[in-house]
Structures are given as C-alpha cells and as structure tokens.
Coordinates of C-alpha atoms in Angstrom, one line a residue:
Chain A
M1 CA 132.8 3.1 72.1
R2 CA 131.9 5.3 74.8
R3 CA 129.7 2.0 76.2
V4 CA 132.9 0.3 75.7
L5 CA 134.9 2.9 77.9
L6 CA 131.8 2.8 80.6
A7 CA 132.2 -0.9 80.7
A8 CA 136.0 -0.7 81.4
A9 CA 135.4 1.7 84.1
A10 CA 133.0 -0.3 85.6
G11 CA 135.6 -3.6 84.9
V12 CA 138.0 -1.6 87.5
V13 CA 135.8 -0.9 90.5
L14 CA 134.5 -4.5 89.9
V15 CA 138.1 -5.4 90.0
A16 CA 139.8 -2.9 92.7
S17 CA 136.7 -4.3 94.8
G18 CA 137.3 -8.3 94.3
W19 CA 140.7 -7.7 94.8
G20 CA 140.0 -6.4 98.4
L21 CA 137.5 -9.8 99.2
V22 CA 140.5 -11.9 97.6
Q23 CA 143.5 -10.2 99.5
V24 CA 141.0 -10.8 102.8
W25 CA 140.3 -13.9 101.7
R26 CA 144.3 -14.9 101.9
N27 CA 144.9 -13.1 104.7
R28 CA 142.6 -15.1 107.1
S29 CA 143.2 -18.3 106.0
E30 CA 146.0 -18.5 108.2
P31 CA 147.0 -16.8 111.4
R32 CA 150.5 -16.0 109.9
G33 CA 151.2 -12.9 112.3
G34 CA 149.6 -14.5 114.9
R35 CA 146.3 -14.4 117.5
I36 CA 146.4 -12.7 120.5
E37 CA 144.2 -11.0 123.3
L38 CA 144.6 -7.6 123.8
T39 CA 142.9 -5.3 126.1
E40 CA 141.5 -1.7 126.2
R41 CA 145.1 -0.6 127.4
E42 CA 146.4 -1.8 123.6
L43 CA 143.1 -1.2 121.7
G44 CA 141.5 2.3 121.9
L45 CA 138.0 2.3 121.4
E46 CA 138.2 5.7 118.0
V47 CA 135.9 8.5 118.0
I48 CA 135.4 8.5 113.9
A49 CA 132.3 10.9 114.1
A50 CA 129.9 12.5 116.7
E51 CA 126.9 10.6 114.8
S52 CA 129.3 7.2 113.3
T53 CA 128.4 3.5 114.6
A54 CA 131.4 2.4 113.0
T55 CA 133.3 1.1 116.0
V56 CA 137.0 1.3 115.2
L57 CA 139.9 0.1 117.8
R58 CA 143.7 2.1 117.2
L59 CA 146.7 0.0 118.2
N60 CA 148.8 1.7 120.9
W61 CA 152.0 0.7 121.3
N62 CA 155.7 1.7 122.8
V63 CA 159.2 0.9 122.2
L64 CA 162.2 1.7 124.5
R65 CA 163.3 4.7 123.2
A66 CA 166.7 6.2 123.2
G67 CA 167.9 7.8 126.5
D68 CA 164.6 6.8 128.0
K69 CA 162.7 9.2 126.9
E70 CA 158.7 9.5 126.3
Y71 CA 159.3 10.6 122.8
G72 CA 162.5 9.6 121.0
P73 CA 164.4 6.9 118.5
A74 CA 164.5 3.3 119.1
A75 CA 166.8 2.4 121.2
W76 CA 167.4 -0.9 119.4
L77 CA 167.2 0.6 115.8
D78 CA 171.3 1.6 115.4
P79 CA 173.1 1.9 112.5
T80 CA 173.9 -1.4 112.4
K81 CA 169.9 -2.7 112.4
L82 CA 169.1 0.2 109.9
S83 CA 171.3 -1.0 107.5
E84 CA 170.1 -4.6 107.7
L85 CA 166.5 -3.3 106.8
G86 CA 167.7 -2.0 104.1
F87 CA 168.9 1.7 104.3
D88 CA 171.9 3.2 102.6
C89 CA 173.9 4.2 105.6
G90 CA 177.0 3.9 103.7
V91 CA 177.6 8.1 103.4
P92 CA 180.2 9.2 106.2
L93 CA 178.6 11.3 108.5
S94 CA 180.8 14.1 108.1
K95 CA 180.2 14.5 104.5
P96 CA 178.9 17.4 103.5
S97 CA 176.0 16.0 101.3
A98 CA 175.5 13.4 104.0
R99 CA 172.0 15.3 105.8
S100 CA 170.9 15.8 101.8
H101 CA 171.2 12.2 102.1
Y102 CA 170.3 11.0 104.9
T103 CA 167.4 13.6 105.2
S104 CA 165.4 12.5 101.8
M105 CA 165.2 8.8 102.3
P106 CA 161.4 7.9 102.7
S107 CA 160.7 5.5 105.3
R108 CA 160.7 1.9 104.4
P109 CA 158.0 -0.4 105.5
V110 CA 159.4 -3.9 107.5
F111 CA 158.3 -6.2 109.4
L112 CA 157.7 -5.6 113.5
A113 CA 158.1 -8.3 116.4
M114 CA 155.8 -6.7 119.1
E115 CA 155.7 -8.1 122.3
Y116 CA 152.4 -8.3 124.7
E117 CA 153.0 -8.4 128.7
G118 CA 157.1 -9.8 128.0
D119 CA 160.5 -8.7 129.3
A120 CA 160.4 -5.1 127.0
W121 CA 157.2 -4.1 129.5
R122 CA 158.3 -5.5 132.7
K123 CA 161.5 -3.9 132.5
A124 CA 160.5 -0.7 131.0
G125 CA 157.3 -0.8 131.2
A126 CA 156.4 -0.3 134.9
T127 CA 158.6 3.2 135.0
K128 CA 156.4 4.5 132.7
K129 CA 153.4 6.7 133.0
V130 CA 152.0 4.8 129.3
K131 CA 150.1 1.7 129.9
S132 CA 150.1 -0.4 126.8
R133 CA 151.9 -3.5 127.2
L134 CA 152.1 -3.9 123.8
W135 CA 155.9 -3.4 122.6
A136 CA 158.2 -3.0 119.5
V137 CA 161.5 -5.3 120.4
D138 CA 161.9 -5.9 116.5
A139 CA 162.5 -5.5 113.0
A140 CA 162.9 -7.4 109.8
R141 CA 162.7 -7.2 106.3
D142 CA 161.7 -11.2 106.4
P143 CA 158.3 -11.8 108.8
D144 CA 159.4 -15.5 108.6
R145 CA 163.1 -14.6 110.2
L146 CA 161.1 -12.6 113.0
R147 CA 159.0 -15.8 113.6
Q148 CA 161.6 -18.1 114.2
Q149 CA 162.8 -15.4 116.2
Y150 CA 160.3 -15.5 117.7
P151 CA 157.9 -18.7 118.6
D152 CA 155.2 -17.3 120.0
R153 CA 152.3 -17.2 118.9
Q154 CA 150.4 -16.1 122.1
H155 CA 153.0 -13.9 123.3
Y156 CA 154.9 -11.9 120.1
I157 CA 153.0 -11.1 116.9
I158 CA 154.6 -10.3 113.3
C159 CA 153.3 -7.1 111.9
R160 CA 153.7 -5.0 109.3
G161 CA 155.7 -1.5 110.3
L162 CA 157.2 1.7 108.9
V163 CA 160.5 2.7 109.4
R164 CA 162.2 5.9 109.1
L165 CA 166.3 7.0 109.1
G166 CA 166.5 10.3 111.1
F167 CA 170.0 12.4 110.9
R168 CA 170.6 14.2 114.0
D169 CA 172.9 16.7 113.5
R170 CA 171.5 19.2 116.7
E171 CA 169.9 18.4 119.7
A172 CA 165.9 18.5 119.6
G173 CA 165.7 20.6 122.9
D174 CA 168.2 23.3 122.6
G175 CA 169.1 23.4 119.0
T176 CA 172.7 23.0 120.1
S177 CA 175.3 20.4 118.1
P178 CA 175.9 17.0 119.5
P179 CA 179.7 16.2 119.0
A180 CA 179.3 14.4 115.9
P181 CA 176.4 13.6 113.8
R182 CA 174.6 10.3 114.5
L183 CA 171.9 8.7 113.0
E184 CA 168.5 7.1 114.4
G185 CA 165.8 5.1 113.6
W186 CA 162.5 5.9 114.5
I187 CA 159.0 3.7 114.0
Q188 CA 156.8 5.7 112.4
S189 CA 154.2 3.9 112.4
I190 CA 152.4 -0.1 112.2
Y191 CA 149.7 -0.4 109.5
P192 CA 147.0 -0.8 109.5
D193 CA 147.1 0.7 112.9
E194 CA 143.0 0.7 113.4
V195 CA 140.9 -2.7 113.5
F196 CA 137.9 -2.1 112.4
V197 CA 135.3 -4.2 114.6
P198 CA 132.9 -6.0 112.8
L199 CA 129.3 -6.8 113.5
P200 CA 128.3 -8.8 116.3
Y201 CA 131.2 -7.4 118.4
G202 CA 130.9 -3.7 117.1
R203 CA 127.3 -3.6 119.2
V204 CA 129.3 -4.7 122.2
L205 CA 132.1 -2.0 122.1
R206 CA 129.5 0.8 121.2
E207 CA 128.1 0.1 124.1
L208 CA 131.1 0.7 126.1
R209 CA 131.5 4.1 124.2
R210 CA 128.3 5.1 125.1
T211 CA 128.3 4.4 128.7
G212 CA 131.6 7.0 128.7
S213 CA 135.4 6.1 127.9
A214 CA 138.9 7.8 128.5
G215 CA 138.1 8.3 124.7
P216 CA 141.2 7.1 122.2
D217 CA 143.9 7.8 124.3
T218 CA 144.0 5.5 126.9
S219 CA 147.6 6.1 128.5
Q220 CA 145.1 7.0 131.2
V221 CA 143.2 4.0 131.3
S222 CA 143.8 1.6 134.3
E223 CA 141.2 -0.8 134.4
P224 CA 140.6 -2.0 130.9
R225 CA 137.0 -2.8 130.3
F226 CA 136.9 -5.1 127.3
A227 CA 139.6 -8.0 126.0
V228 CA 139.6 -8.4 122.1
R229 CA 141.0 -11.3 120.3
V230 CA 142.7 -9.9 117.3
C231 CA 144.5 -12.1 114.4
W232 CA 147.2 -11.3 112.4
G233 CA 146.9 -13.6 109.0
A234 CA 149.1 -14.4 106.1
N235 CA 149.0 -11.1 104.4
Y236 CA 150.0 -9.7 108.4
E237 CA 146.7 -7.7 108.4
P238 CA 144.4 -8.1 111.7
W239 CA 140.9 -9.1 112.0
V240 CA 138.8 -8.9 114.8
E241 CA 138.0 -12.3 116.0
G242 CA 136.0 -11.8 119.4
V243 CA 135.2 -9.6 122.2
R244 CA 134.7 -10.3 125.8
V245 CA 133.6 -7.2 128.5
L246 CA 135.8 -7.7 131.5
S247 CA 133.6 -7.0 134.7
T248 CA 134.7 -3.1 135.9
T249 CA 136.1 -5.0 139.1
G250 CA 138.7 -6.4 136.6
A251 CA 137.5 -10.0 137.8
G252 CA 135.4 -12.4 135.7
V253 CA 134.0 -12.3 131.9
K254 CA 130.5 -10.8 131.4
Chain B
M1 CA 125.4 13.2 71.4
D2 CA 128.7 14.2 70.6
M3 CA 130.1 16.5 73.5
D4 CA 132.4 18.1 71.1
A5 CA 129.9 18.6 68.7
R6 CA 127.4 20.8 71.4
K7 CA 130.5 22.5 72.2
K8 CA 131.1 23.7 68.7
A9 CA 127.4 24.6 68.2
Q10 CA 127.6 26.8 71.5
Q11 CA 130.7 28.7 70.6
R12 CA 128.9 29.5 67.2
V13 CA 126.2 30.9 69.1
D14 CA 128.5 33.0 71.0
R15 CA 130.3 34.4 68.0
V16 CA 126.8 35.2 66.0
A17 CA 125.9 37.0 69.6
S18 CA 128.8 38.8 68.8
F19 CA 128.2 39.6 65.2
R20 CA 125.3 40.7 65.3
S21 CA 126.1 43.3 68.3
E22 CA 129.3 44.3 66.5
L23 CA 126.9 45.0 63.8
A24 CA 124.5 47.3 64.9
E25 CA 127.3 48.8 66.6
L26 CA 128.9 49.6 63.3
E27 CA 125.5 50.9 61.5
R28 CA 125.1 53.0 64.3
Q29 CA 128.1 54.6 63.0
G30 CA 127.0 54.3 60.2
V31 CA 130.1 52.2 59.0
L32 CA 128.4 49.6 57.6
N33 CA 124.3 49.5 56.5
L34 CA 122.5 46.7 55.2
T35 CA 119.7 46.6 52.6
P36 CA 116.1 45.7 54.4
E37 CA 116.5 42.5 52.0
Q38 CA 120.0 41.5 53.5
Q39 CA 119.4 42.3 56.7
S40 CA 116.2 40.1 56.8
H41 CA 117.9 37.4 54.8
L42 CA 120.3 37.2 57.6
D43 CA 118.1 37.6 60.3
A44 CA 116.1 34.7 58.8
H45 CA 119.3 32.4 58.4
Y46 CA 120.1 32.9 62.0
D47 CA 117.0 32.4 63.6
G48 CA 117.3 29.2 61.8
L49 CA 120.0 28.5 62.8
L50 CA 119.9 29.2 66.3
S51 CA 116.7 27.7 66.4
G52 CA 118.1 24.2 65.0
F53 CA 121.3 24.5 67.6
Q54 CA 118.9 25.1 70.7
Q55 CA 116.3 22.0 69.8
Q56 CA 119.5 19.6 68.9
F57 CA 121.7 20.3 71.5
G58 CA 120.3 22.8 74.5
V59 CA 122.7 25.1 74.1
D60 CA 121.7 29.0 75.3
V61 CA 120.9 31.8 72.8
T62 CA 120.4 34.7 74.8
D63 CA 122.2 36.2 77.4
S64 CA 119.2 35.9 80.1
G65 CA 119.2 31.9 79.4
K66 CA 122.7 31.9 80.1
Q67 CA 123.0 33.4 83.6
V68 CA 119.5 31.1 84.2
S69 CA 121.6 28.0 83.3
W70 CA 124.8 29.2 85.2
G71 CA 122.7 29.7 88.1
M72 CA 121.2 26.7 88.0
R73 CA 124.7 25.0 88.0
V74 CA 125.5 26.0 90.9
A75 CA 122.3 25.5 92.6
S76 CA 123.1 21.5 91.2
L77 CA 126.5 22.1 92.6
L78 CA 125.4 22.8 95.8
G79 CA 122.4 20.3 95.5
G80 CA 124.1 17.2 94.5
A81 CA 126.8 18.2 97.7
A82 CA 124.6 18.5 100.0
L83 CA 122.5 15.4 98.7
I84 CA 126.3 13.2 98.7
A85 CA 126.8 14.8 102.2
A86 CA 123.5 13.6 103.4
L87 CA 124.1 10.4 101.9
V88 CA 127.7 9.9 103.4
L89 CA 126.2 11.1 107.1
F90 CA 123.1 8.5 106.6
L91 CA 125.6 5.8 106.1
H92 CA 128.0 6.5 108.9
R93 CA 124.6 6.7 111.1
I94 CA 123.6 2.9 110.1
W95 CA 127.0 2.1 108.8
G96 CA 127.8 -0.2 112.2
N97 CA 124.9 -2.5 112.1
L98 CA 125.6 -3.3 108.8
P99 CA 126.7 -7.3 107.9
A100 CA 130.6 -6.6 106.0
T101 CA 128.6 -8.2 103.0
V102 CA 126.4 -5.5 102.6
Q103 CA 129.1 -2.6 103.4
V104 CA 130.9 -4.3 100.6
A105 CA 127.9 -4.5 98.0
I106 CA 127.2 -0.5 99.1
L107 CA 131.0 0.9 98.3
T108 CA 130.7 -1.0 95.3
G109 CA 128.2 0.0 94.4
A110 CA 128.2 3.4 94.8
P111 CA 130.5 4.5 91.6
L112 CA 128.7 2.5 89.6
A113 CA 125.2 3.8 90.9
L114 CA 126.7 7.4 89.8
L115 CA 128.5 6.4 86.7
A116 CA 125.1 5.3 85.3
G117 CA 123.4 7.9 86.8
A118 CA 126.1 10.4 84.4
E119 CA 125.8 8.0 81.1
A120 CA 121.2 8.4 81.8
A121 CA 122.1 12.1 82.0
F122 CA 124.0 12.0 78.8
A123 CA 121.4 9.6 77.0
R124 CA 118.3 12.0 77.7
Q125 CA 121.1 14.9 76.0
A126 CA 121.1 16.7 79.1
D127 CA 123.8 20.0 79.5
R128 CA 127.8 18.7 79.2
Y129 CA 128.1 19.8 82.9
Y130 CA 125.9 18.0 84.9
V131 CA 127.2 15.2 82.6
G132 CA 130.4 16.0 84.2
L133 CA 128.9 16.8 87.3
L134 CA 127.5 12.7 88.0
A135 CA 131.0 11.4 86.6
L136 CA 133.2 13.2 88.6
A137 CA 130.8 12.3 91.6
A138 CA 131.4 8.5 90.5
G139 CA 134.8 9.3 90.3
V140 CA 135.2 11.0 94.4
A141 CA 132.9 7.6 95.3
F142 CA 135.5 5.4 93.8
V143 CA 138.6 7.0 96.1
M144 CA 135.9 6.8 99.0
E145 CA 135.2 3.5 98.0
L146 CA 138.8 2.4 98.3
N147 CA 139.6 3.7 101.4
A148 CA 136.7 2.9 103.1
L149 CA 137.1 -0.7 101.9
G150 CA 140.2 -0.7 102.9
S151 CA 139.0 0.5 106.9
V152 CA 136.1 -2.1 106.5
L153 CA 138.5 -4.9 105.9
N154 CA 141.8 -3.7 107.3
L155 CA 144.0 -4.0 104.4
A156 CA 147.2 -2.4 104.3
D157 CA 147.8 0.7 101.8
S158 CA 148.8 -0.6 98.4
P159 CA 150.3 1.7 95.2
H160 CA 147.8 0.2 92.8
V161 CA 144.7 1.8 94.6
L162 CA 146.8 5.0 92.7
L163 CA 146.3 2.5 89.3
G164 CA 142.3 2.3 89.5
W165 CA 142.0 5.6 90.4
G166 CA 143.9 6.7 87.1
L167 CA 142.5 4.4 85.0
F168 CA 138.9 4.9 86.0
A169 CA 139.5 8.7 85.9
L170 CA 140.7 7.9 82.4
L171 CA 138.2 5.8 80.9
V172 CA 135.6 8.1 82.2
A173 CA 137.0 11.5 81.2
Y174 CA 137.1 9.3 77.3
A175 CA 133.7 8.7 77.2
Y176 CA 132.2 11.8 78.1
G177 CA 135.1 14.3 77.2
L178 CA 136.0 15.7 80.2
R179 CA 139.3 17.3 81.0
L180 CA 139.1 17.8 84.5
L181 CA 138.7 14.0 85.1
L182 CA 141.2 13.3 82.3
G183 CA 143.8 16.0 84.3
A184 CA 143.2 14.0 87.0
G185 CA 143.8 10.3 86.2
L186 CA 147.1 11.5 84.1
V187 CA 148.4 12.7 87.6
L188 CA 147.5 9.8 89.2
L189 CA 149.1 7.6 86.9
C190 CA 152.3 9.5 87.1
A191 CA 152.5 9.4 90.6
Y192 CA 151.7 5.8 90.3
T193 CA 154.3 5.3 88.0
A194 CA 156.8 7.3 90.9
A195 CA 155.3 5.4 93.6
L196 CA 156.1 1.7 91.9
I197 CA 159.5 2.7 90.9
L198 CA 159.8 3.9 95.2
S199 CA 158.2 0.8 96.0
F200 CA 160.7 -1.7 94.1
Q201 CA 163.6 -0.2 95.9
G202 CA 162.1 -1.4 98.5
Y203 CA 160.5 2.3 100.6
Y204 CA 157.1 2.8 101.5
W205 CA 155.3 3.8 98.3
A206 CA 153.9 6.9 99.7
G207 CA 157.0 8.9 100.4
F208 CA 157.5 9.4 96.5
M209 CA 157.0 13.0 97.4
Q210 CA 160.5 12.8 99.3
R211 CA 161.7 11.3 95.7
T212 CA 160.0 13.6 93.2
Q213 CA 162.5 13.0 90.7
L214 CA 160.8 10.0 90.0
L215 CA 158.0 11.6 88.9
I216 CA 159.4 13.9 86.2
P217 CA 159.8 11.1 83.5
G218 CA 155.9 10.2 83.8
A219 CA 155.6 13.8 83.5
L220 CA 157.7 14.1 79.7
L221 CA 155.8 11.7 78.9
L222 CA 152.8 13.2 79.6
Y223 CA 153.8 16.7 77.9
C224 CA 155.6 14.6 75.0
I225 CA 152.0 12.6 74.2
P226 CA 150.3 15.1 71.6
W227 CA 153.6 15.0 69.7
L228 CA 153.2 11.0 69.4
T229 CA 149.8 11.1 68.2
R230 CA 149.5 13.8 66.2
G231 CA 146.3 14.7 65.3
Q232 CA 144.4 11.8 66.7
G233 CA 143.0 13.5 70.0
S234 CA 141.3 16.7 70.7
D235 CA 142.9 19.9 71.3
D236 CA 140.9 20.1 74.7
F237 CA 142.7 17.0 75.7
E238 CA 146.6 17.6 74.2
F239 CA 146.2 21.0 76.4
V240 CA 145.7 18.6 79.1
Y241 CA 148.3 16.9 78.6
R242 CA 150.8 19.1 78.4
A243 CA 149.7 21.4 81.3
C244 CA 149.6 18.0 83.3
G245 CA 153.1 17.1 81.9
A246 CA 154.3 20.9 82.5
G247 CA 152.6 21.3 86.2
T248 CA 153.9 18.0 87.5
G249 CA 157.4 18.1 85.9
L250 CA 158.0 22.0 87.0
S251 CA 156.3 20.6 90.7
A252 CA 158.8 18.2 91.1
L253 CA 161.7 20.3 90.2
L254 CA 160.7 22.9 92.5
L255 CA 160.3 20.4 95.3
L256 CA 164.2 19.1 94.3
S257 CA 165.3 22.6 94.3
T258 CA 164.5 23.1 97.9
S259 CA 165.7 19.4 99.5
G260 CA 168.7 18.9 97.5
D261 CA 168.7 15.5 95.6
L262 CA 170.7 12.2 95.4
C263 CA 171.1 11.7 92.0
C264 CA 173.8 14.8 92.3
G265 CA 176.8 13.1 94.6
G266 CA 179.7 14.6 93.3
L267 CA 177.6 18.1 94.3
R268 CA 177.6 20.2 97.2
P269 CA 174.0 20.0 98.5
G270 CA 173.3 24.1 98.0
A271 CA 175.3 23.8 94.2
V272 CA 172.4 20.8 93.7
E273 CA 169.2 23.2 94.8
A274 CA 170.6 26.0 92.5
T275 CA 171.2 23.8 89.4
Y276 CA 167.6 22.4 89.7
Q277 CA 166.4 26.4 90.4
I278 CA 167.9 27.4 86.9
V279 CA 166.8 23.8 85.5
G280 CA 163.4 25.3 86.7
L281 CA 163.7 28.6 85.3
L282 CA 164.7 27.4 81.9
F283 CA 162.0 24.5 82.0
S284 CA 159.6 27.1 82.5
A285 CA 160.5 29.7 80.1
A286 CA 159.7 27.2 77.7
V287 CA 156.8 26.1 78.4
V288 CA 155.9 30.0 78.1
F289 CA 157.5 30.2 74.5
H290 CA 155.8 26.8 73.4
G291 CA 152.7 28.0 74.9
V292 CA 152.5 31.2 72.9
R293 CA 153.0 29.1 69.8
L294 CA 150.6 27.2 70.4
S295 CA 148.4 30.2 71.2
R296 CA 147.3 28.5 74.7
K297 CA 146.9 31.0 77.1
G298 CA 146.6 28.4 80.0
L299 CA 149.8 26.9 79.1
V300 CA 151.7 30.4 79.1
N301 CA 150.2 31.2 82.5
L302 CA 151.3 28.2 83.9
G303 CA 155.4 28.9 82.4
V304 CA 154.9 32.3 83.8
A305 CA 154.0 31.3 87.1
A306 CA 156.6 28.5 87.8
F307 CA 159.1 31.1 86.2
I308 CA 158.3 33.4 88.8
V309 CA 158.2 30.8 91.8
F310 CA 161.7 29.4 90.8
L311 CA 163.2 33.1 90.5
F312 CA 161.9 34.1 93.8
V313 CA 163.2 30.5 95.6
R314 CA 166.6 31.6 93.7
L315 CA 166.8 35.6 94.8
H316 CA 165.7 33.8 98.5
A317 CA 168.4 31.6 98.7
W318 CA 171.1 34.3 97.5
W319 CA 169.6 36.9 99.4
W320 CA 167.3 36.7 102.3
Q321 CA 170.3 35.1 105.0
W322 CA 172.0 38.7 104.5
M323 CA 170.5 41.4 102.9
P324 CA 167.8 43.4 105.4
K325 CA 164.4 42.1 104.7
Y326 CA 163.1 45.3 103.3
L327 CA 165.8 45.5 100.8
F328 CA 165.3 41.8 99.9
F329 CA 161.6 42.9 99.3
L330 CA 162.4 46.0 97.3
L331 CA 164.4 43.9 95.0
I332 CA 161.7 40.9 94.7
G333 CA 159.4 44.2 93.7
L334 CA 161.7 45.3 91.3
T335 CA 162.3 42.1 89.4
A336 CA 158.5 41.9 89.3
I337 CA 158.1 45.2 87.4
G338 CA 161.3 44.1 85.2
L339 CA 159.6 40.7 83.9
L340 CA 156.0 43.0 83.7
L341 CA 158.3 45.0 80.7
V342 CA 159.5 41.7 79.5
F343 CA 155.8 40.3 79.5
R344 CA 154.7 43.7 77.8
R345 CA 157.3 43.9 75.1
I346 CA 156.4 40.1 74.6
R347 CA 153.1 41.2 74.2
T348 CA 153.5 43.8 71.8
R349 CA 155.2 42.3 69.5
L350 CA 152.5 39.7 69.7
L351 CA 149.9 42.0 68.7
E352 CA 152.1 43.3 65.8
G353 CA 152.6 39.9 64.5
A354 CA 148.5 39.0 64.9
V355 CA 147.9 42.8 62.7
V356 CA 150.6 41.9 60.1

C-alpha cells in the first residue's frame, strides 16, 4: 500500500510538470496576444538574488489615471465598465451595507489591451515623468472582442490582468468625505508581470546588468540599452523571442 | 517497518521507565517491597522486552539515549536546512547558464529525489523523525518546483497548484503516517475548494481570503470525516482532521467577523460582524467541550484560544471606541480571570470524574 501511495505522489509531481509543459506548448503554438518589441523602458532588469545568474524582466506599464494623478484608479474604469467586467455594482452607494459589499469583492481576472507608443502615450506620456510607453487602454472578459477592437498586433498586445474595485467614501489625502461615495476601478497588475529570459538571450542581458544599470526601476531610464521581442501566445502568457542590444548613442544595433 | 508499531514501542518503553521509577519510590517509602525473586523476574522480563524493542525499532531506552537522539535530530534539522540552502543558492548561481530542458528536469527531479531519500530511510528502518524530515523536504521542494516552473515558463498562476500540493502532501502523509504533512495537505485542499468556487464565480482565485465563508464547508467536512470513517483511521490522524477543520473554520469565522460579509444582505454591517463573532464564540465553546469528551488536549487548547480571541474581538467592538483605554484593559484582565475560574472549575470536575 505504501508503495502505491508513493507512486501516486510521484505521479502528481510528474503530471504537474507535464501539465506545465503542455500549457507552454499550447501557448507558443500561436502568438494570439501579439508580438511586439519593447525596450528597457518597458522591461526592467529584475534582480532576483545577489549571486543569481537568472535573468528576469519586469513589465513596466502605465494607465491614464483619474484626476491626472501619478497614482490612482484608471480613468476609463468607470462603473459601467466595471459592470461589463463582471463586478456587481447594483447595490446603491448610499446604502449602509454598500461599503462592506464593495470592499469585500476580490479582484477579477480580465484581459487587457496594452498600447505601445500609441495615442495614450502621446497624449499623456509627454507630460509625465514615467518613461514607459506601454499603456493599458482597455479591458474585457473576452480577449477576442479586444482583438477585434484593437487589430494592430504591432502596437496592441492582449494580456492577462487583474482589476479590482474600490469604494471611495473618504479622500485619500485629507480623509475628508466627498459629496457622495463613488466607485473606482484599479488595474491591480498584469500577470505574469515578469518574463523569464532563457538562453542564449539571458547571457546578453546579464552582461548589461554587470556593466551597470538603473536596476528594476526603469522610470529614470532615458536611453534604453536593449530591446526585447516578446510574444503573448494562445494562453496570453509571454515569452522572449529575441534580444537586441542598442548602442549607447541610440542608433544602430550591436 | 510500521510507524505506529515503533511509536507504540517507544510509548511502552516510556511507561516501563515510569513504572520502574515509581516502584523504586514505593520501595523507598516502604509501601511496597517485592521479593528478590519477584524483582529478578520483573527485571529479566523488562530487560528482554526493552532489548527486543531496541533491536527491532531502535527506540531510546534510557534518558541519556533520548537526549542524544534529540541532539542528533536538532543537528540533522540544521544540517539539512543548511544543505538545502547551499543547493538552492548553487542553483541560483548556475541557473542562467542552464538550458530550459535542464531547468525543468532539475525542478521535477528534486522532489522525486527527496521522496526516494525518504523511502530509502524508511527501508533502512531509520528513525521516524528522519523519514518525516525528508518527506517534508520533498513537499517543500514540490512547492518550490511549481513556483519556479511557473516563473521559468512564464505561466499564469492557477488554483490547481493547490490541488497538486494538497494531494502530494496527503499521499506522502498516509504513506509514512506523518501528521504535519496531513495537516498541510488538508488545509491546502480546503483552500483549493474555496479558490475553485471563487474562480468559477469569475473572481481571481487567490482572493479567497476575502471570501473566507468559502472555506467553511470544507472545514466542516474535515471536522466530520472522523465520524464518517468511524474506526477506520488512526487516532492521531482523526485528531489532525478535527484540528484542521476546527482551525480553518474558526479562522474563517474570525476573518468574517472583522470584515462583514455578503451573505446577510438584510443586516447592518455591525450586526453581521456581531453575528459572526457570537457564532464563533459558540463554535469555539463546542470545540472545547468536544475536545474534553474526546480527551484531546490539542482540540481543547485550540477551542480555548479561539474562544478568547473571539471574546476579545467582541469586547473590542463593544467598548474600545467610548471607554477609557485603561478601563478597557482592566475589564479584559478581569474577564480573563473570570475565564480562568471557569476553566479551573471544569478541570476540578474532570479530575473528580477521573478519580471516581
């Protein structure tokens, strides 16, 4: 009996690993989410551990925020959009139970349309300190609907993300009450928000990390040192297809 | 080697040591004196028994032997942790130079190798502790494997990892009779059911701690499993089922009692919280009394701890806002003393029952 149990436990390990590989194969069968070249502004070199040779890039993105603040809810995630995404916004905001209703709602997984070097960046990016040119511009439960709306795969990628709902009955700064409570929509994250860089590309980026870097915070990167071709596949999960080292003058390719 | 048999042998050895010590005390006080013939007969019987147990199960028959065993266990725990840390750091150092296939092979092979190590230790009749340590390391390696695999392959996280981890822990726990892994497996499976329901509702699965009411059905089922399988499982495992059920259920109620909930839409948030706190108090008291009936100290302690926490939370809700803080803590202290008197009375009654 013990041997049977152990064999089953080993089977669980093998099935889990096999499942992961099947998902990778399925994901990479078609770049449904889009294929795009991003630079160091959008993909920051992440430091895992001091001695680690693994190379991981963190996706940096922006969204147009309500009130044009640096940190805040997404301007386009209004109650109508939140309802479309599946949140139950039916409880009147003035009801005593509204607060507990809305604050106990977990995040919802959605698909996000991310625009690269598009109108959102041109309109808002020029006035911002943040340098990333990747902007979240829309969200939906159905990725195909998003793709139909944003068919340009060179400038729009579709990826997975998390959206959460906020119930605001006090202002963040001074704690005063607004005239009426309101609902806010926040993009909590895109996921996976880190991209592992395999061989041989990992070596190239490791060299750059060794020669000095701004670290994972690329908000201050003015001249990107590398560009990475990333694909989002059939499962809307990313993988690296290629790395280019950009010359320090910003022209040419090494 | 049967783990339960080894445990029972160690318990018997401990009982023999207590009996011999008490017998010596009785002889010193002149209450009972065995004849030399009886004494030698008893000594011969016990010496044979202990020697047999030592050969068969490797149990510790002396106090010094026990202390050395504990020292060895601590050393092996620290040594094992250091070796695993060394291995993980070494892998970090070479990870970026390995192709993806080798990375996947290492990640998959690590828990399997540790599982094989546990089996080898078991086959060599090593102490249960070492088998448990290797099995636990295999479980940790499996958790790390799926995390690292997700990272290396850029996979979106999935609630099904909880199912994988829970099943693995449960299977290994039953293979070697390990309570810690059983507890971990049960809690993981309970979390999996909650995460799965949340996922079907369209929410992000990892947010189940915001909807802890989803944990309660699983927790109730865990608590009831010993009744459903009456007499089939070991006493130790039945305790683990009940402790995990009670612990998970009471924790879920505690979180609900501080955040309000959606299932009682007609009530004000304050009333919802109070309802959960009172339900929590009642359930905690029920766990205490059930633990007393089963003579399970762990269950009693769990129920008492939960009762005190629920009581504190309720009193905090009632008094904290309007009462001077010194008075609040004074009342908390007096309440604790009152509880102490109640528990003392229960203890006295139990002792009287035991003596009768």
